[in-house]
Short mmCIF file of C-alpha atoms in Angstrom, two decimals:
data_model
loop_
_atom_site.label_atom_id
_atom_site.label_comp_id
_atom_site.label_asym_id
_atom_site.label_seq_id
_atom_site.Cartn_x
_atom_site.Cartn_y
_atom_site.Cartn_z
CA UNK A 1 215.27 69.99 66.46
CA UNK A 2 214.90 73.14 68.20
CA UNK A 3 217.77 74.86 66.49
CA UNK A 4 216.32 73.54 63.26
CA UNK A 5 212.84 75.33 64.09
CA UNK A 6 214.84 78.49 65.05
CA UNK A 7 216.62 78.56 61.95
CA UNK A 8 213.40 78.12 60.03
CA UNK A 9 211.79 81.15 61.78
CA UNK A 10 214.67 83.52 61.00
CA UNK A 11 214.67 82.47 57.33
CA UNK A 12 210.90 83.06 57.23
CA UNK A 13 211.40 86.50 59.10
CA UNK A 14 213.63 87.94 56.39
CA UNK A 15 212.86 88.27 52.77
CA UNK A 16 213.74 85.43 50.30
CA UNK A 17 215.12 88.06 47.65
CA UNK A 18 214.14 87.22 44.15
CA UNK A 19 217.00 87.87 41.62
CA UNK A 20 215.97 90.54 38.93
CA UNK A 21 217.75 92.38 36.27
CA UNK A 22 218.37 96.18 36.85
CA UNK A 23 216.04 96.98 33.74
CA UNK A 24 213.22 95.04 35.43
CA UNK A 25 211.96 98.22 37.42
CA UNK A 26 210.47 98.57 39.81
CA UNK A 27 212.34 96.25 42.15
CA UNK A 28 210.33 95.62 45.31
CA UNK A 29 211.80 95.40 48.76
CA UNK A 30 211.87 91.60 48.69
CA UNK A 31 213.59 91.64 45.51
CA UNK A 32 217.26 92.39 44.53
CA UNK A 33 219.44 93.00 41.51
CA UNK A 34 222.73 91.46 40.85
CA UNK A 35 225.50 91.83 43.68
CA UNK A 36 227.76 94.15 41.85
CA UNK A 37 225.04 96.65 40.57
CA UNK A 38 223.41 96.55 44.14
CA UNK A 39 227.02 97.32 45.72
CA UNK A 40 227.17 100.61 43.44
CA UNK A 41 223.51 101.36 44.36
CA UNK A 42 224.61 101.35 47.83
CA UNK A 43 227.38 103.79 47.38
CA UNK A 44 224.77 105.93 45.55
CA UNK A 45 222.68 105.85 48.98
CA UNK A 46 225.99 106.58 50.99
CA UNK A 47 226.40 109.70 48.92
CA UNK A 48 222.71 110.84 49.38
CA UNK A 49 222.88 110.51 53.10
CA UNK A 50 226.62 112.05 53.32
CA UNK A 51 225.92 115.77 53.19
CA UNK A 52 223.18 115.70 56.28
CA UNK A 53 224.85 112.84 58.13
CA UNK A 54 228.18 114.85 58.34
CA UNK A 55 226.79 118.30 58.75
CA UNK A 56 224.30 117.44 61.50
CA UNK A 57 226.84 116.07 63.95
CA UNK A 58 229.42 118.79 63.17
CA UNK A 59 226.61 121.41 63.84
CA UNK A 60 226.34 119.90 67.36
CA UNK A 61 230.22 119.44 68.00
CA UNK A 62 229.66 115.72 67.72
CA UNK A 63 232.11 113.32 66.22
CA UNK A 64 231.50 112.82 62.42
CA UNK A 65 233.02 109.34 62.51
CA UNK A 66 230.84 108.30 65.42
CA UNK A 67 227.79 109.49 63.42
CA UNK A 68 228.82 107.61 60.42
CA UNK A 69 229.42 104.47 62.51
CA UNK A 70 226.24 104.40 64.32
CA UNK A 71 224.26 105.29 61.16
CA UNK A 72 225.43 102.02 59.83
CA UNK A 73 224.77 100.22 62.87
CA UNK A 74 221.53 101.70 63.29
CA UNK A 75 220.35 100.87 59.77
CA UNK A 76 221.29 97.37 60.47
CA UNK A 77 219.25 97.43 63.63
CA UNK A 78 216.34 98.93 61.57
CA UNK A 79 216.57 96.17 59.09
CA UNK A 80 216.25 93.40 61.69
CA UNK A 81 213.49 94.89 63.57
CA UNK A 82 211.53 95.42 60.12
CA UNK A 83 212.45 92.03 58.90
CA UNK A 84 214.06 93.52 55.85
CA UNK A 85 210.46 94.80 54.74
CA UNK A 86 211.02 98.44 54.89
CA UNK A 87 213.61 100.21 52.71
CA UNK A 88 215.03 102.89 54.73
CA UNK A 89 218.58 104.40 55.71
CA UNK A 90 218.94 105.92 59.21
CA UNK A 91 221.22 109.02 59.62
CA UNK A 92 221.71 111.76 61.97
CA UNK A 93 218.44 113.65 62.86
CA UNK A 94 218.27 117.55 62.16
CA UNK A 95 215.55 117.54 65.06
CA UNK A 96 218.28 117.28 67.66
CA UNK A 97 220.51 120.24 66.68
CA UNK A 98 218.47 123.14 68.19
CA UNK A 99 217.81 121.37 71.47
CA UNK A 100 221.34 120.15 71.88
CA UNK A 101 222.75 123.36 70.96
CA UNK A 102 220.59 125.11 73.35
CA UNK A 103 221.37 122.81 76.02
CA UNK A 104 224.94 122.90 75.54
CA UNK A 105 225.48 126.47 74.32
CA UNK A 106 227.86 125.06 71.50
CA UNK A 107 228.87 127.05 68.54
CA UNK A 108 230.62 125.20 65.57
CA UNK A 109 234.34 126.24 65.06
CA UNK A 110 236.49 124.19 62.86
CA UNK A 111 238.37 121.43 64.72
CA UNK A 112 236.30 121.93 67.88
CA UNK A 113 234.15 119.44 69.68
CA UNK A 114 231.30 119.88 72.13
CA UNK A 115 232.42 119.97 75.89
CA UNK A 116 229.10 118.70 77.21
CA UNK A 117 228.64 115.74 74.86
CA UNK A 118 228.06 113.36 77.67
CA UNK A 119 224.84 115.21 79.38
CA UNK A 120 223.60 115.75 75.61
CA UNK A 121 223.91 111.97 74.91
CA UNK A 122 222.08 111.30 78.18
CA UNK A 123 219.21 113.43 76.91
CA UNK A 124 219.36 111.76 73.48
CA UNK A 125 219.14 108.27 75.35
CA UNK A 126 216.20 109.31 77.17
CA UNK A 127 214.54 110.51 73.94
CA UNK A 128 215.09 107.13 72.49
CA UNK A 129 213.44 105.14 75.27
CA UNK A 130 210.45 107.44 75.06
CA UNK A 131 210.30 107.02 71.27
CA UNK A 132 210.54 103.15 72.04
CA UNK A 133 207.56 103.29 74.49
CA UNK A 134 205.63 105.13 71.47
CA UNK A 135 206.48 102.19 69.48
CA UNK A 136 205.67 99.57 71.92
CA UNK A 137 202.37 101.45 72.05
CA UNK A 138 201.94 101.70 68.38
CA UNK A 139 202.32 97.87 68.22
CA UNK A 140 199.44 97.35 70.83
CA UNK A 141 196.93 100.10 70.08
CA UNK A 142 197.85 101.17 66.41
CA UNK A 143 199.07 104.47 65.30
CA UNK A 144 195.93 106.45 64.76
CA UNK A 145 196.60 107.92 68.15
CA UNK A 146 199.78 109.82 67.11
CA UNK A 147 198.03 111.15 63.82
CA UNK A 148 195.37 112.53 66.30
CA UNK A 149 197.99 114.33 68.53
CA UNK A 150 200.11 115.38 65.64
CA UNK A 151 198.03 116.30 62.49
CA UNK A 152 199.66 117.86 59.66
CA UNK A 153 199.05 121.36 60.97
CA UNK A 154 201.13 120.61 64.21
CA UNK A 155 203.95 118.60 62.59
CA UNK A 156 204.29 121.23 59.75
CA UNK A 157 204.33 124.11 62.33
CA UNK A 158 207.25 122.28 64.42
CA UNK A 159 209.27 121.46 61.32
CA UNK A 160 208.97 125.01 60.12
CA UNK A 161 210.08 126.23 63.74
CA UNK A 162 213.13 124.11 63.83
CA UNK A 163 214.11 125.51 60.60
CA UNK A 164 213.74 129.27 61.58
CA UNK A 165 215.21 128.60 64.76
CA UNK A 166 218.44 127.31 63.40
CA UNK A 167 218.57 130.20 60.78
CA UNK A 168 220.28 132.54 63.15
CA UNK A 169 223.24 130.21 63.89
CA UNK A 170 223.67 129.65 59.95
CA UNK A 171 223.80 133.33 59.12
CA UNK A 172 226.42 133.77 62.09
CA UNK A 173 228.68 131.30 60.73
CA UNK A 174 228.42 132.56 57.16
CA UNK A 175 229.14 135.96 58.24
CA UNK A 176 232.45 134.96 60.24
CA UNK A 177 234.59 137.10 58.17
CA UNK A 178 233.95 139.00 54.71
CA UNK A 179 235.83 136.41 52.93
CA UNK A 180 233.73 133.75 54.55
CA UNK A 181 230.60 135.51 53.56
CA UNK A 182 231.30 135.39 50.06
CA UNK A 183 232.32 131.83 50.30
CA UNK A 184 229.01 131.20 51.89
CA UNK A 185 227.32 132.86 48.92
CA UNK A 186 229.47 130.91 46.45
CA UNK A 187 228.32 127.81 48.28
CA UNK A 188 224.64 128.57 48.26
CA UNK A 189 224.93 129.46 44.44
CA UNK A 190 226.60 126.07 43.72
CA UNK A 191 224.11 124.12 45.70
CA UNK A 192 221.04 125.67 44.02
CA UNK A 193 222.54 125.49 40.49
CA UNK A 194 223.41 121.85 40.85
CA UNK A 195 219.92 121.17 42.27
CA UNK A 196 218.23 122.76 39.63
CA UNK A 197 220.56 122.39 36.47
CA UNK A 198 222.87 119.29 36.95
CA UNK A 199 222.51 116.14 34.82
CA UNK A 200 220.68 112.93 36.08
CA UNK A 201 221.66 111.56 39.49
CA UNK A 202 223.77 114.65 40.35
CA UNK A 203 220.97 116.45 41.22
CA UNK A 204 220.53 114.08 44.23
CA UNK A 205 224.01 115.15 45.68
CA UNK A 206 223.74 119.17 45.78
CA UNK A 207 225.19 119.30 49.18
CA UNK A 208 228.09 117.03 48.85
CA UNK A 209 229.26 118.39 45.38
CA UNK A 210 228.58 122.24 46.35
CA UNK A 211 230.34 121.69 49.52
CA UNK A 212 233.43 120.04 47.85
CA UNK A 213 233.92 122.44 45.25
CA UNK A 214 233.55 125.56 47.67
CA UNK A 215 236.14 123.62 50.02
CA UNK A 216 238.63 123.37 46.89
CA UNK A 217 238.02 127.15 46.08
CA UNK A 218 238.69 128.17 49.51
CA UNK A 219 241.66 126.03 49.60
CA UNK A 220 243.19 127.52 46.56
CA UNK A 221 242.39 131.03 47.35
CA UNK A 222 244.26 130.36 50.81
CA UNK A 223 247.17 129.18 49.00
CA UNK A 224 247.28 132.13 47.01
CA UNK A 225 247.19 134.62 49.88
CA UNK A 226 243.60 135.55 49.34
CA UNK A 227 241.57 134.60 52.51
CA UNK A 228 242.69 132.78 55.84
CA UNK A 229 243.01 129.42 54.31
CA UNK A 230 242.40 126.08 55.83
CA UNK A 231 244.29 124.61 59.00
CA UNK A 232 245.13 120.92 58.61
CA UNK A 233 246.88 120.69 61.92
CA UNK A 234 244.20 118.45 63.14
CA UNK A 235 244.80 116.28 60.03
CA UNK A 236 248.24 115.57 60.69
CA UNK A 237 247.61 114.30 63.85
CA UNK A 238 245.06 111.84 62.96
CA UNK A 239 245.21 108.17 62.85
CA UNK A 240 244.42 106.45 59.43
CA UNK A 241 242.41 103.52 61.15
CA UNK A 242 240.85 103.37 64.39
CA UNK A 243 237.43 103.10 66.37
CA UNK A 244 235.53 106.32 66.40
CA UNK A 245 235.39 108.43 69.56
CA UNK A 246 232.88 107.69 72.05
CA UNK A 247 231.51 109.41 75.24
CA UNK A 248 229.39 107.59 78.03
CA UNK A 249 226.07 109.49 78.68
CA UNK A 250 225.42 111.25 81.90
CA UNK A 251 221.83 112.29 82.95
CA UNK A 252 221.05 115.65 83.82
CA UNK A 253 217.48 116.59 84.27
CA UNK A 254 218.17 120.10 82.45
CA UNK A 255 219.44 118.20 78.92
CA UNK A 256 216.70 115.57 79.44
CA UNK A 257 213.81 118.00 79.72
CA UNK A 258 215.07 119.91 76.67
CA UNK A 259 216.02 117.03 74.38
CA UNK A 260 213.55 114.27 75.24
CA UNK A 261 210.44 115.88 73.55
CA UNK A 262 212.19 115.27 70.36
CA UNK A 263 210.77 111.63 70.32
CA UNK A 264 207.60 113.32 68.98
CA UNK A 265 209.43 114.74 66.12
CA UNK A 266 211.08 111.49 65.26
CA UNK A 267 207.83 109.80 65.38
CA UNK A 268 206.08 112.13 63.08
CA UNK A 269 208.99 112.09 60.54
CA UNK A 270 208.82 108.22 60.64
CA UNK A 271 205.35 108.18 59.85
CA UNK A 272 205.84 110.71 56.82
CA UNK A 273 208.53 108.68 55.33
CA UNK A 274 206.83 105.25 55.77
CA UNK A 275 204.03 106.68 54.00
CA UNK A 276 206.11 108.11 51.30
CA UNK A 277 207.71 104.72 50.70
CA UNK A 278 204.22 102.87 50.81
CA UNK A 279 203.15 105.48 47.92
CA UNK A 280 206.23 104.62 45.69
CA UNK A 281 205.90 100.80 46.12
CA UNK A 282 202.06 100.77 46.10
CA UNK A 283 202.23 98.57 48.97
CA UNK A 284 200.62 99.63 52.38
CA UNK A 285 203.38 99.44 55.25
CA UNK A 286 201.22 100.71 57.96
CA UNK A 287 201.07 97.44 59.85
CA UNK A 288 205.18 97.95 60.20
CA UNK A 289 204.98 101.35 61.83
CA UNK A 290 205.25 100.01 65.18
CA UNK A 291 208.37 98.07 64.15
CA UNK A 292 209.71 100.95 62.24
CA UNK A 293 209.56 103.05 65.65
CA UNK A 294 211.15 100.36 67.57
CA UNK A 295 213.99 99.98 65.16
CA UNK A 296 214.68 103.80 64.91
CA UNK A 297 214.45 103.96 68.69
CA UNK A 298 216.77 101.29 69.40
CA UNK A 299 219.39 102.77 67.01
CA UNK A 300 218.83 106.21 68.75
CA UNK A 301 219.41 104.65 72.22
CA UNK A 302 222.61 102.88 71.09
CA UNK A 303 223.91 105.89 69.47
CA UNK A 304 223.29 107.92 72.79
CA UNK A 305 224.93 105.44 74.92
CA UNK A 306 228.14 105.89 72.99
CA UNK A 307 227.92 109.53 72.66
CA UNK A 308 226.82 110.14 69.16
CA UNK A 309 224.00 112.00 67.87
CA UNK A 310 220.32 110.64 67.57
CA UNK A 311 218.95 108.90 64.59
CA UNK A 312 216.10 109.14 62.12
CA UNK A 313 215.08 107.63 58.62
CA UNK A 314 216.50 109.75 55.88
CA UNK A 315 214.38 111.51 53.04
CA UNK A 316 217.54 111.75 51.13
CA UNK A 317 217.74 107.85 50.44
CA UNK A 318 213.90 108.13 49.71
CA UNK A 319 214.56 110.34 47.08
CA UNK A 320 217.17 108.14 45.49
CA UNK A 321 214.55 105.28 45.52
CA UNK A 322 212.09 107.62 43.68
CA UNK A 323 214.68 108.29 40.95
CA UNK A 324 215.87 104.61 40.62
CA UNK A 325 212.83 102.74 41.33
CA UNK A 326 215.03 100.14 43.08
CA UNK A 327 213.60 99.76 46.80
CA UNK A 328 215.57 96.40 47.58
CA UNK A 329 216.21 96.52 51.21
CA UNK A 330 219.49 94.72 50.41
CA UNK A 331 221.15 97.59 48.99
CA UNK A 332 220.69 99.42 52.48
CA UNK A 333 222.54 96.54 54.20
CA UNK A 334 225.41 97.28 51.80
CA UNK A 335 225.32 101.00 52.59
CA UNK A 336 225.35 100.35 56.18
CA UNK A 337 228.48 98.38 56.03
CA UNK A 338 230.16 101.01 53.95
CA UNK A 339 229.14 103.74 56.69
CA UNK A 340 230.82 101.66 59.59
CA UNK A 341 233.78 101.21 57.65
CA UNK A 342 233.99 105.00 56.93
CA UNK A 343 233.45 105.54 60.54
CA UNK A 344 236.53 103.71 61.46
CA UNK A 345 238.77 106.11 59.34
CA UNK A 346 239.73 108.89 61.61
CA UNK A 347 241.64 110.80 59.06
CA UNK A 348 238.26 111.18 57.26
CA UNK A 349 236.71 112.76 60.24
CA UNK A 350 239.63 115.03 60.71
CA UNK A 351 239.35 116.28 57.01
CA UNK A 352 235.81 116.95 57.68
CA UNK A 353 236.65 119.07 60.71
CA UNK A 354 238.59 121.42 58.83
CA UNK A 355 235.60 122.58 56.72
CA UNK A 356 235.77 126.48 57.10
CA UNK A 357 232.90 128.26 58.86
CA UNK A 358 231.84 130.29 55.55
CA UNK A 359 231.22 126.80 53.69
CA UNK A 360 229.60 125.36 56.72
CA UNK A 361 227.23 128.46 57.03
CA UNK A 362 226.43 128.48 53.44
CA UNK A 363 225.32 124.63 53.58
CA UNK A 364 223.38 125.37 56.68
CA UNK A 365 221.58 128.31 55.06
CA UNK A 366 220.34 125.93 52.39
CA UNK A 367 219.38 122.82 54.84
CA UNK A 368 217.65 124.95 57.35
CA UNK A 369 215.75 126.83 54.46
CA UNK A 370 214.58 123.60 53.06
CA UNK A 371 213.72 122.23 56.41
CA UNK A 372 211.53 125.45 57.18
CA UNK A 373 209.88 125.06 53.42
CA UNK A 374 209.36 121.10 53.98
CA UNK A 375 207.03 122.13 56.83
CA UNK A 376 204.93 124.39 54.79
CA UNK A 377 204.95 121.73 52.01
CA UNK A 378 203.37 119.36 54.50
CA UNK A 379 200.65 121.99 54.92
CA UNK A 380 200.02 122.25 51.22
CA UNK A 381 200.03 118.40 50.68
CA UNK A 382 197.91 117.86 53.42
CA UNK A 383 195.26 120.83 52.31
CA UNK A 384 195.56 122.27 55.65
CA UNK A 385 192.65 125.13 55.88
CA UNK A 386 194.08 127.99 57.34
CA UNK A 387 190.71 129.95 57.22
CA UNK A 388 189.98 127.74 60.36
CA UNK A 389 191.10 129.62 63.47
CA UNK A 390 192.10 126.52 65.11
CA UNK A 391 194.61 126.00 62.23
CA UNK A 392 195.79 129.58 61.96
CA UNK A 393 196.43 130.07 65.75
CA UNK A 394 198.02 126.78 66.24
CA UNK A 395 200.58 127.35 63.52
CA UNK A 396 201.07 130.92 64.20
CA UNK A 397 201.72 131.00 67.87
CA UNK A 398 204.06 127.88 67.89
CA UNK A 399 206.06 129.21 64.93
CA UNK A 400 206.64 132.68 66.66
CA UNK A 401 207.58 130.98 69.89
CA UNK A 402 210.09 128.44 68.05
CA UNK A 403 211.61 131.28 66.20
CA UNK A 404 211.71 133.92 68.56
CA UNK A 405 213.01 131.81 71.46
CA UNK A 406 216.80 132.12 70.42
CA UNK A 407 218.31 132.16 73.87
CA UNK A 408 215.35 131.93 76.03
CA UNK A 409 214.21 128.75 77.80
CA UNK A 410 211.00 127.95 79.83
CA UNK A 411 212.12 126.66 83.40
CA UNK A 412 210.24 124.87 85.87
CA UNK A 413 212.59 124.02 88.83
CA UNK A 414 215.31 121.66 87.20
CA UNK A 415 213.26 121.30 84.24
CA UNK A 416 213.98 123.52 81.10
CA UNK A 417 212.29 123.38 77.76
CA UNK A 418 213.85 125.10 74.82
CA UNK A 419 212.20 126.75 71.77
CA UNK A 420 211.71 123.63 69.67
CA UNK A 421 210.07 121.73 72.83
CA UNK A 422 207.87 124.88 73.60
CA UNK A 423 206.84 124.86 69.80
CA UNK A 424 206.05 121.19 70.00
CA UNK A 425 204.01 121.20 73.19
CA UNK A 426 202.15 124.35 72.37
CA UNK A 427 201.25 123.28 68.86
CA UNK A 428 199.76 119.88 70.33
CA UNK A 429 198.00 121.34 73.10
CA UNK A 430 196.50 124.50 71.15
CA UNK A 431 195.47 122.19 68.44
CA UNK A 432 193.56 119.87 70.73
CA UNK A 433 191.96 122.61 72.86
CA UNK A 434 190.73 124.49 69.89
CA UNK A 435 189.02 121.47 68.46
CA UNK A 436 185.39 122.21 67.54
CA UNK A 437 184.38 118.57 67.31
CA UNK A 438 184.84 116.83 70.52
CA UNK A 439 181.38 115.79 70.65
CA UNK A 440 181.76 113.57 67.52
CA UNK A 441 185.18 112.12 68.73
CA UNK A 442 183.76 111.33 72.20
CA UNK A 443 180.61 109.64 70.42
CA UNK A 444 182.80 107.71 67.95
CA UNK A 445 185.24 106.40 70.75
CA UNK A 446 182.23 105.52 73.00
CA UNK A 447 181.03 103.65 69.85
CA UNK A 448 184.18 101.94 69.62
CA UNK A 449 184.27 100.93 73.56
CA UNK A 450 180.50 99.89 73.88
CA UNK A 451 179.62 98.55 70.26
CA UNK A 452 176.88 101.12 70.13
CA UNK A 453 176.72 103.51 67.22
CA UNK A 454 175.20 107.09 67.48
CA UNK A 455 172.88 108.36 65.00
CA UNK A 456 172.47 111.98 65.26
CA UNK A 457 169.15 113.82 64.44
CA UNK A 458 168.23 117.55 64.89
CA UNK A 459 166.85 117.28 68.45
CA UNK A 460 168.19 114.09 69.80
CA UNK A 461 170.53 111.06 69.84
CA UNK A 462 169.60 107.56 69.65
CA UNK A 463 171.89 104.43 70.01
CA UNK A 464 171.81 101.49 67.54
CA UNK A 465 173.54 98.28 68.47
CA UNK A 466 176.44 97.42 65.97
CA UNK A 467 177.63 93.94 66.62
CA UNK A 468 180.44 94.37 64.15
CA UNK A 469 182.40 96.45 66.70
CA UNK A 470 181.20 95.05 69.90
CA UNK A 471 184.53 93.60 70.51
CA UNK A 472 186.67 96.15 72.22
CA UNK A 473 190.02 94.03 71.45
CA UNK A 474 189.49 93.87 67.60
CA UNK A 475 190.96 97.09 66.60
CA UNK A 476 193.99 96.52 69.21
CA UNK A 477 194.65 92.87 67.64
CA UNK A 478 194.32 94.25 63.99
CA UNK A 479 196.75 97.19 64.99
CA UNK A 480 194.32 99.70 64.01
CA UNK A 481 193.59 101.26 67.24
CA UNK A 482 190.98 103.97 67.52
CA UNK A 483 190.76 105.75 64.12
CA UNK A 484 190.99 109.60 65.03
CA UNK A 485 191.59 111.12 61.65
CA UNK A 486 188.59 109.30 59.83
CA UNK A 487 186.04 108.94 62.36
CA UNK A 488 183.06 106.47 61.52
CA UNK A 489 179.65 108.38 61.55
CA UNK A 490 176.57 106.19 60.93
CA UNK A 491 175.36 106.27 57.32
CA UNK A 492 171.52 106.57 57.42
CA UNK A 493 171.22 105.09 53.94
CA UNK A 494 172.88 102.04 54.79
CA UNK A 495 171.33 101.40 58.22
CA UNK A 496 170.05 98.11 57.64
CA UNK A 497 173.57 96.79 56.59
CA UNK A 498 175.65 98.57 59.47
CA UNK A 499 177.54 100.23 57.01
CA UNK A 500 179.86 103.62 57.68
CA UNK A 501 181.03 106.17 55.52
CA UNK A 502 184.31 108.16 56.28
CA UNK A 503 183.96 111.03 58.50
CA UNK A 504 186.89 113.81 58.09
CA UNK A 505 187.60 116.60 60.39
CA UNK A 506 185.40 118.98 59.00
CA UNK A 507 184.32 121.48 61.72
CA UNK A 508 182.09 123.54 59.61
CA UNK A 509 179.78 120.52 58.61
CA UNK A 510 179.79 119.35 62.20
CA UNK A 511 178.51 122.81 63.32
CA UNK A 512 175.85 122.90 60.54
CA UNK A 513 174.65 119.56 61.71
#
């Protein structure tokens, strides 16, 4: 009887997929299309994540096979943690590149691996545990406190800093030789042309197609005596089938202090991606945010324990869903299984390691440029007002620090913080210090705790009982927490009914009042 109950609980936890035809779009997360079309759709998700998921570990000197393998395993973990309700693919996070390279001093070269993978993996594991703690806290207290600490101006500043901080290494790779510089230019041209002019779904694969075409051109030029050619010695020694390379983590305070702060960035990315999926499906998934954090964190911890790169939800696969209008989570299960199989083909990883630095640099220039502009796009979409000194100073100072600290770290004993960490902490601290509405924030928090609402007048404040919010545990049980972006200010017109209107973070109105 007990096993029957457990079986029923498991069946109720995961979606009971409703079969629909491919023409009946949109396909919701708890629906599916026939197996064969779903299998081909999963290949499209593999191709979409392929460029970033391969380039990211190469930049850090990690194994591409391990990255593919644990991206598939991580996606399955994410599927289980979210109960198959959130369509997302987990791949290698670019947020780790700057901090790992700063900590290890690694610079990409074809066929080489990072000699300091173990301590870097230890930092990724600790980062994953911090991320897990954030997820557990969100499960209890809601997610509003994260948006309070990392509003759009802060998140955008950190993302811009990541892209610009990595620009130096990308240009350096592209300029390895004169021939590599020309190949980098060709790679960039191909990627942008495919992005803008390629037909249909090919637009979603610019990194993959541009990289493959440039690779073939580089190979043919080498065979014709133009350029250095490609060295395939690492391929000849590779096996066809085998488990990916693994490295046990070691824990060093220097690496941990530089890599662990990435947890804040991963959380901010996850929030943005979840909201994007919610917008496309027209179904709010805010109540699942804690579970998405936990799923992503567990995947990150597992990858770190085996010496692979940390994971995050991939925007590239969200782009595929925006085109196909198919949001079925079952397709991500198939994609994860394909990635695991590819990760067990060492010959594939050996071929990837032969990518010349010119092509690698060209792809990096495109990806890091897009990363930086993504931060600016976040500002625009969120209508960040840079006429406010708080926003202007927060963004300006954090970006200059994140960009300018190329080989400089902040040290305090054995603790080191690199440019990305400094940019993250400075932007968070500056924004909070420069808030001009702390009085309103404290009043609303006090109202949540005490159950008394504050009505502000010209010369005094009076408190009015509000039985609706007298229970402090109510927002915690409802997984809402203390809402810090839309504070509830008492509405004088609806005083008798205890109704509230949304109060947005508008410092000018507060000062005038």
